[in-house]
XYZ file of C-alpha atoms in Angstrom:
418
model
C 138.644 54.456 49.789
C 135.475 56.381 49.343
C 133.798 53.817 51.996
C 136.483 55.006 54.404
C 136.429 58.759 53.821
C 132.316 58.330 54.503
C 132.816 56.506 57.627
C 135.659 58.990 58.898
C 133.048 61.814 58.239
C 130.406 60.165 60.125
C 132.547 59.386 62.924
C 133.841 62.898 63.307
C 130.446 64.467 62.834
C 129.283 62.117 65.862
C 132.296 63.153 67.844
C 131.313 67.053 67.404
C 127.763 66.582 68.396
C 128.871 65.098 71.689
C 131.157 67.759 72.154
C 128.564 70.471 71.685
C 125.862 68.459 73.802
C 128.424 68.160 76.534
C 129.410 71.898 76.512
C 125.417 72.855 76.280
C 124.678 70.395 79.369
C 127.609 72.048 81.384
C 126.326 75.636 80.642
C 122.781 74.599 81.504
C 124.058 73.278 85.024
C 126.441 76.543 85.645
C 123.567 79.090 84.866
C 119.812 79.189 85.598
C 117.393 79.970 82.679
C 115.571 83.081 82.378
C 111.931 83.354 80.821
C 113.423 83.177 77.288
C 115.225 80.149 77.852
C 118.684 81.605 77.476
C 121.355 81.575 80.253
C 121.796 84.304 82.754
C 125.016 85.112 84.334
C 124.148 83.582 87.858
C 126.182 86.655 89.579
C 122.711 87.777 91.251
C 120.178 86.081 93.573
C 117.720 84.201 91.346
C 113.906 85.119 92.441
C 110.922 82.866 91.043
C 108.037 84.821 90.316
C 104.284 83.537 90.378
C 104.556 82.413 86.874
C 107.446 79.883 87.776
C 109.985 82.038 85.904
C 113.458 82.699 86.983
C 114.583 86.198 87.416
C 118.138 87.969 88.379
C 117.722 90.630 91.392
C 120.371 93.084 90.542
C 120.013 95.189 93.629
C 123.426 94.772 95.411
C 124.098 96.168 98.960
C 122.136 98.909 100.140
C 122.369 101.065 103.176
C 118.381 100.856 104.584
C 119.253 103.366 107.173
C 120.004 105.982 104.562
C 116.634 106.721 103.822
C 114.271 109.695 102.933
C 111.237 110.908 105.182
C 108.058 111.132 103.668
C 105.896 114.119 104.218
C 102.588 113.457 105.611
C 99.879 114.448 103.016
C 96.589 116.117 103.663
C 95.096 115.540 100.110
C 92.833 112.456 101.460
C 91.048 112.308 104.783
C 92.622 109.003 105.897
C 93.982 109.477 109.472
C 97.742 109.189 109.311
C 100.099 108.446 112.152
C 103.873 107.438 112.469
C 105.311 106.261 115.695
C 108.559 106.232 117.296
C 109.597 105.620 121.001
C 105.961 105.648 122.137
C 105.406 109.412 121.151
C 102.929 110.409 118.508
C 102.271 114.128 117.236
C 99.334 115.812 115.747
C 97.922 119.252 114.610
C 95.043 120.906 115.852
C 93.110 124.094 114.363
C 90.658 125.375 116.480
C 90.255 128.855 115.413
C 89.532 130.642 112.065
C 92.569 133.048 111.845
C 94.635 130.268 110.352
C 96.538 129.385 113.857
C 97.679 125.668 114.329
C 98.876 124.141 117.488
C 101.253 121.158 117.095
C 100.453 118.813 120.008
C 102.282 115.685 121.327
C 100.762 112.590 122.920
C 97.540 113.548 125.106
C 97.237 117.029 124.205
C 100.676 118.443 125.276
C 101.281 121.507 123.440
C 104.716 121.642 121.864
C 104.193 124.663 119.729
C 102.135 126.805 117.531
C 102.114 128.965 114.100
C 99.839 131.181 112.170
C 99.678 131.095 108.332
C 99.558 134.865 107.835
C 100.960 137.375 105.678
C 102.214 135.927 102.273
C 100.843 132.636 103.571
C 97.383 134.022 104.431
C 94.605 131.873 102.278
C 96.835 128.921 101.931
C 95.956 125.615 103.702
C 98.452 122.738 104.855
C 98.846 120.429 102.323
C 101.962 118.302 103.691
C 103.884 118.482 106.905
C 106.850 116.896 108.668
C 108.869 116.883 111.800
C 112.586 116.443 111.486
C 114.218 116.232 115.123
C 113.282 119.776 116.407
C 112.335 121.435 113.158
C 108.872 121.412 111.367
C 108.410 121.953 107.692
C 105.119 122.321 105.621
C 103.890 122.525 102.051
C 101.183 125.085 101.726
C 98.618 125.090 98.991
C 96.278 127.369 97.129
C 93.917 126.024 94.637
C 91.267 127.834 92.618
C 88.083 126.631 90.689
C 89.776 128.594 87.423
C 90.386 125.667 84.981
C 93.414 127.642 83.763
C 94.883 128.575 87.435
C 98.026 126.641 88.243
C 98.231 125.468 91.702
C 100.272 127.935 94.170
C 102.665 126.262 96.431
C 104.799 127.431 99.182
C 107.547 125.392 100.935
C 108.196 126.644 104.318
C 109.853 126.197 107.782
C 107.796 126.595 110.825
C 109.189 128.902 113.403
C 107.265 127.856 116.754
C 109.143 130.686 118.834
C 107.754 133.294 116.520
C 104.676 131.220 116.019
C 104.806 131.940 112.290
C 106.094 130.399 108.928
C 109.277 131.289 106.948
C 109.096 130.930 103.017
C 111.700 129.002 101.560
C 110.535 128.781 98.045
C 107.349 129.411 96.098
C 106.258 127.797 92.774
C 103.249 127.092 90.454
C 102.512 123.955 89.003
C 99.827 122.625 86.431
C 99.121 119.742 88.440
C 99.407 118.772 92.289
C 102.650 117.676 93.838
C 103.064 114.308 95.260
C 105.511 112.177 96.892
C 107.132 114.974 98.933
C 110.234 113.555 100.471
C 113.020 115.189 102.822
C 116.406 113.784 101.915
C 119.832 115.094 102.926
C 118.807 118.562 103.496
C 116.591 119.028 100.634
C 113.020 118.604 99.571
C 112.168 116.428 96.702
C 108.931 116.094 94.975
C 107.157 114.842 91.692
C 104.887 116.908 89.378
C 102.760 115.562 86.693
C 102.893 117.184 83.330
C 100.667 116.631 80.349
C 102.074 117.507 76.940
C 100.727 119.258 73.852
C 100.033 116.067 72.244
C 98.403 114.415 75.373
C 101.471 112.221 76.403
C 101.930 111.948 80.214
C 105.335 112.713 82.134
C 106.339 113.505 85.419
C 109.170 116.041 86.676
C 111.167 114.996 89.793
C 112.559 118.132 91.303
C 114.837 119.162 94.285
C 114.592 122.233 96.315
C 117.518 123.216 98.457
C 116.055 123.813 101.946
C 118.630 126.336 103.014
C 118.910 128.757 99.692
C 115.731 128.032 98.031
C 117.390 126.715 94.814
C 115.347 124.451 92.818
C 116.327 122.152 90.023
C 114.612 119.416 87.806
C 116.559 116.130 88.654
C 114.934 113.736 86.100
C 111.624 113.074 83.854
C 109.471 110.025 84.295
C 107.477 108.942 81.044
C 104.193 107.087 80.388
C 103.487 104.237 83.019
C 106.447 105.568 85.287
C 104.439 108.627 86.260
C 102.060 106.483 88.615
C 105.137 105.066 90.601
C 105.966 106.074 94.369
C 109.513 107.369 94.615
C 111.605 105.672 97.479
C 114.673 107.717 98.452
C 117.312 105.173 99.659
C 121.298 105.005 99.863
C 121.847 107.773 97.516
C 119.214 106.566 94.795
C 115.717 106.716 93.687
C 113.871 103.562 93.370
C 110.317 103.295 91.484
C 108.180 100.767 90.151
C 106.610 100.697 86.676
C 103.898 98.221 85.233
C 103.119 97.508 81.801
C 100.218 94.961 81.866
C 101.247 91.879 83.792
C 104.786 92.830 83.932
C 106.386 94.769 86.892
C 109.543 96.546 86.552
C 111.971 98.175 89.267
C 114.296 100.986 88.514
C 116.841 103.030 90.131
C 118.354 106.494 89.788
C 121.443 107.526 90.998
C 121.557 111.189 92.404
C 125.164 111.329 91.754
C 125.748 109.871 88.510
C 122.428 110.554 86.862
C 122.137 107.152 86.045
C 119.167 104.970 85.505
C 119.287 101.024 85.804
C 116.787 98.334 85.781
C 117.089 96.459 89.192
C 114.258 93.820 88.501
C 111.345 92.628 86.632
C 108.959 89.952 87.029
C 105.451 88.822 85.535
C 102.111 88.131 87.411
C 99.739 85.368 86.547
C 96.158 86.093 85.285
C 94.499 88.818 83.373
C 95.205 92.450 83.960
C 92.526 93.763 86.174
C 92.075 96.844 88.524
C 92.707 95.049 91.827
C 96.248 93.921 90.338
C 97.303 97.400 89.338
C 100.665 98.545 90.892
C 99.797 100.302 94.368
C 101.834 102.925 96.282
C 103.765 100.485 98.536
C 107.426 100.435 98.073
C 109.758 99.571 100.673
C 113.367 98.032 101.253
C 114.736 96.343 104.213
C 117.498 93.985 104.594
C 115.229 90.881 104.012
C 112.805 92.027 101.298
C 111.577 94.445 98.691
C 108.146 95.387 99.269
C 106.063 96.267 96.066
C 102.548 96.357 96.018
C 101.299 93.365 98.082
C 104.517 91.271 97.058
C 107.602 90.531 99.012
C 110.793 89.985 96.706
C 113.499 87.982 98.795
C 116.655 89.745 98.299
C 118.781 86.589 99.128
C 116.756 84.770 96.427
C 113.740 82.587 96.419
C 110.125 82.930 95.406
C 108.027 85.983 95.620
C 105.646 86.090 98.635
C 102.098 87.391 98.436
C 100.900 89.470 101.198
C 96.962 88.632 101.695
C 96.980 86.623 98.340
C 96.906 87.640 94.856
C 94.162 89.945 94.877
C 93.849 91.353 98.348
C 92.433 94.575 99.039
C 93.905 96.986 101.919
C 93.248 99.701 103.887
C 95.702 102.229 104.910
C 99.597 101.017 104.886
C 101.599 97.708 104.728
C 104.122 97.721 107.623
C 106.822 95.696 108.772
C 109.681 95.042 111.318
C 112.237 92.356 111.361
C 109.865 89.571 112.132
C 106.396 90.174 111.001
C 104.339 92.256 108.322
C 101.125 93.946 109.368
C 98.405 94.982 107.346
C 94.675 95.738 107.368
C 92.298 93.984 104.743
C 89.506 95.579 102.935
C 86.990 94.362 105.792
C 89.288 96.392 108.028
C 90.715 93.184 109.774
C 93.942 93.496 111.068
C 96.590 90.916 109.937
C 99.859 89.851 111.147
C 102.151 87.597 108.598
C 105.403 85.765 109.494
C 107.961 86.633 107.074
C 109.893 83.454 107.281
C 107.048 81.097 107.142
C 104.270 83.319 105.259
C 101.721 82.258 107.913
C 98.837 84.902 108.046
C 97.037 85.517 111.459
C 94.056 87.954 111.992
C 94.366 89.945 115.074
C 90.902 89.401 116.888
C 89.340 92.368 119.054
C 89.575 95.586 116.696
C 88.612 96.500 113.327
C 91.269 98.861 112.051
C 91.652 101.515 109.326
C 95.579 101.544 109.377
C 98.666 100.321 111.414
C 102.317 100.945 112.010
C 104.901 99.036 113.894
C 107.840 99.254 115.951
C 110.253 96.284 117.120
C 108.094 95.158 119.944
C 104.702 96.790 119.434
C 101.906 97.941 116.929
C 99.904 101.224 116.708
C 96.453 100.739 115.156
C 94.050 103.446 114.041
C 90.464 102.092 114.968
C 87.646 101.711 112.168
C 84.879 103.988 113.317
C 81.166 102.211 113.630
C 80.128 105.503 112.262
C 80.426 104.667 108.806
C 78.205 101.453 109.010
C 75.546 103.084 110.411
C 75.358 105.996 107.817
C 74.726 105.999 104.330
C 76.439 108.708 102.138
C 73.663 111.401 102.270
C 73.163 111.251 106.028
C 77.201 111.220 106.317
C 77.286 114.389 104.453
C 74.610 115.977 107.039
C 76.385 114.622 110.168
C 80.190 114.803 109.274
C 82.026 117.724 110.928
C 83.745 120.404 108.682
C 87.551 121.185 109.711
C 90.183 122.992 108.065
C 91.269 120.037 106.199
C 87.735 119.176 104.733
C 85.167 116.887 106.126
C 85.987 114.172 108.670
C 83.269 111.816 109.584
C 83.226 109.925 113.021
C 85.961 109.640 115.698
C 89.110 107.566 115.120
C 90.640 106.235 118.228
C 94.464 105.312 118.579
C 95.563 102.082 120.394
C 99.026 100.470 121.028
C 99.387 96.885 121.624
C 102.022 94.232 121.755
C 102.919 92.123 118.494
C 100.438 89.536 119.347
C 97.575 92.090 119.582
C 97.382 91.694 123.618
C 97.901 94.481 126.233
C 95.744 97.050 123.875
C 96.007 100.676 125.331
C 94.132 103.732 124.081
C 96.580 106.267 123.548
C 94.318 108.840 121.923
C 90.646 109.608 121.331
C 89.807 110.653 117.634
C 89.179 114.329 117.362
C 89.461 116.839 114.320
C 93.142 116.677 114.467
C 95.609 114.669 112.302
C 98.071 112.591 113.626
C 101.402 113.437 112.280
C 105.140 112.198 112.638
C 107.116 110.378 115.277
C 109.621 112.051 117.806
C 113.126 111.673 116.597
């Protein structure tokens, strides 16, 4: 009797073991595994990072046409341009009375304005053209360590040749990531707490009535991210050593959500820090020099894991264009990953349209002068010091049919015609 009971227990245990094994096998077939070896839901596309680990991409549907317009920053001396429909705009300041000329293409004047009255003594730190309207951020710095930065948000009136103040504010640190989205300004201002902790306030300024309000706070590593305004949300990336996190903040509900996270190989070094690149199109999420496929698959590298860049990383439906640290212009096929160097030009920056690219040529002035000589030979302008002369070219997507659009001057290329 005892033997029978013993045999029954053994058989029952074996049957239970088989049932559990079959269940686990079916679960493993149904759901891919995440980095901890636990099953994930399988309701989202699965992306494989460079460590080989599988990640869920929780982006969902996004209207990529509903996008914020970035202001043109004048904090550094990199030449900026943005092209559309074959037109380009730039500012000239040939006088000492604070008068600026807005030019289109090869010197065609489209308007003037003067910084006078309450705006006298300020300089333009950011500028944007929106349709037929122009807006600017004016800045007044002081050498006093206890002095806050003074800002004016203004609308440019080209008929009266003056500026209209929308709002004025004081900030402890320079404002960054100025964006125009749905009839309002948005910007980020860094804040350092009493105990030294870093944070940043994301603020909204109504362009009609000048009302200002703080939207939300970023903390710690989050403060270094670029803000992307898209389809009613703010997207931003955060780096914690070798891990990258992408978050969204819903402007209507105020909810923050993690969209994606992934891990990089190797040690955490300066050349693998999160850059200011963050874009989303119908095919990919572009963050630093990585392309995350929205439909799932492996993350693609732009220019290699430790690539250095000049200027922007830009893309159309078929290609990605960028300038490497040696000022070589590259075209990368988004589907195959094939990277081709476009010969015949050294480039500082590039922008692209569906059928053409616009390239800012690197000036040999910088090769033939050391820093002390450059300091003596540079031309001082209202923006600071600009060395050499940059030329702007257009060409087809193969780098052929090169045509010079503008010879470099002391102007700044601004925004495209809408």
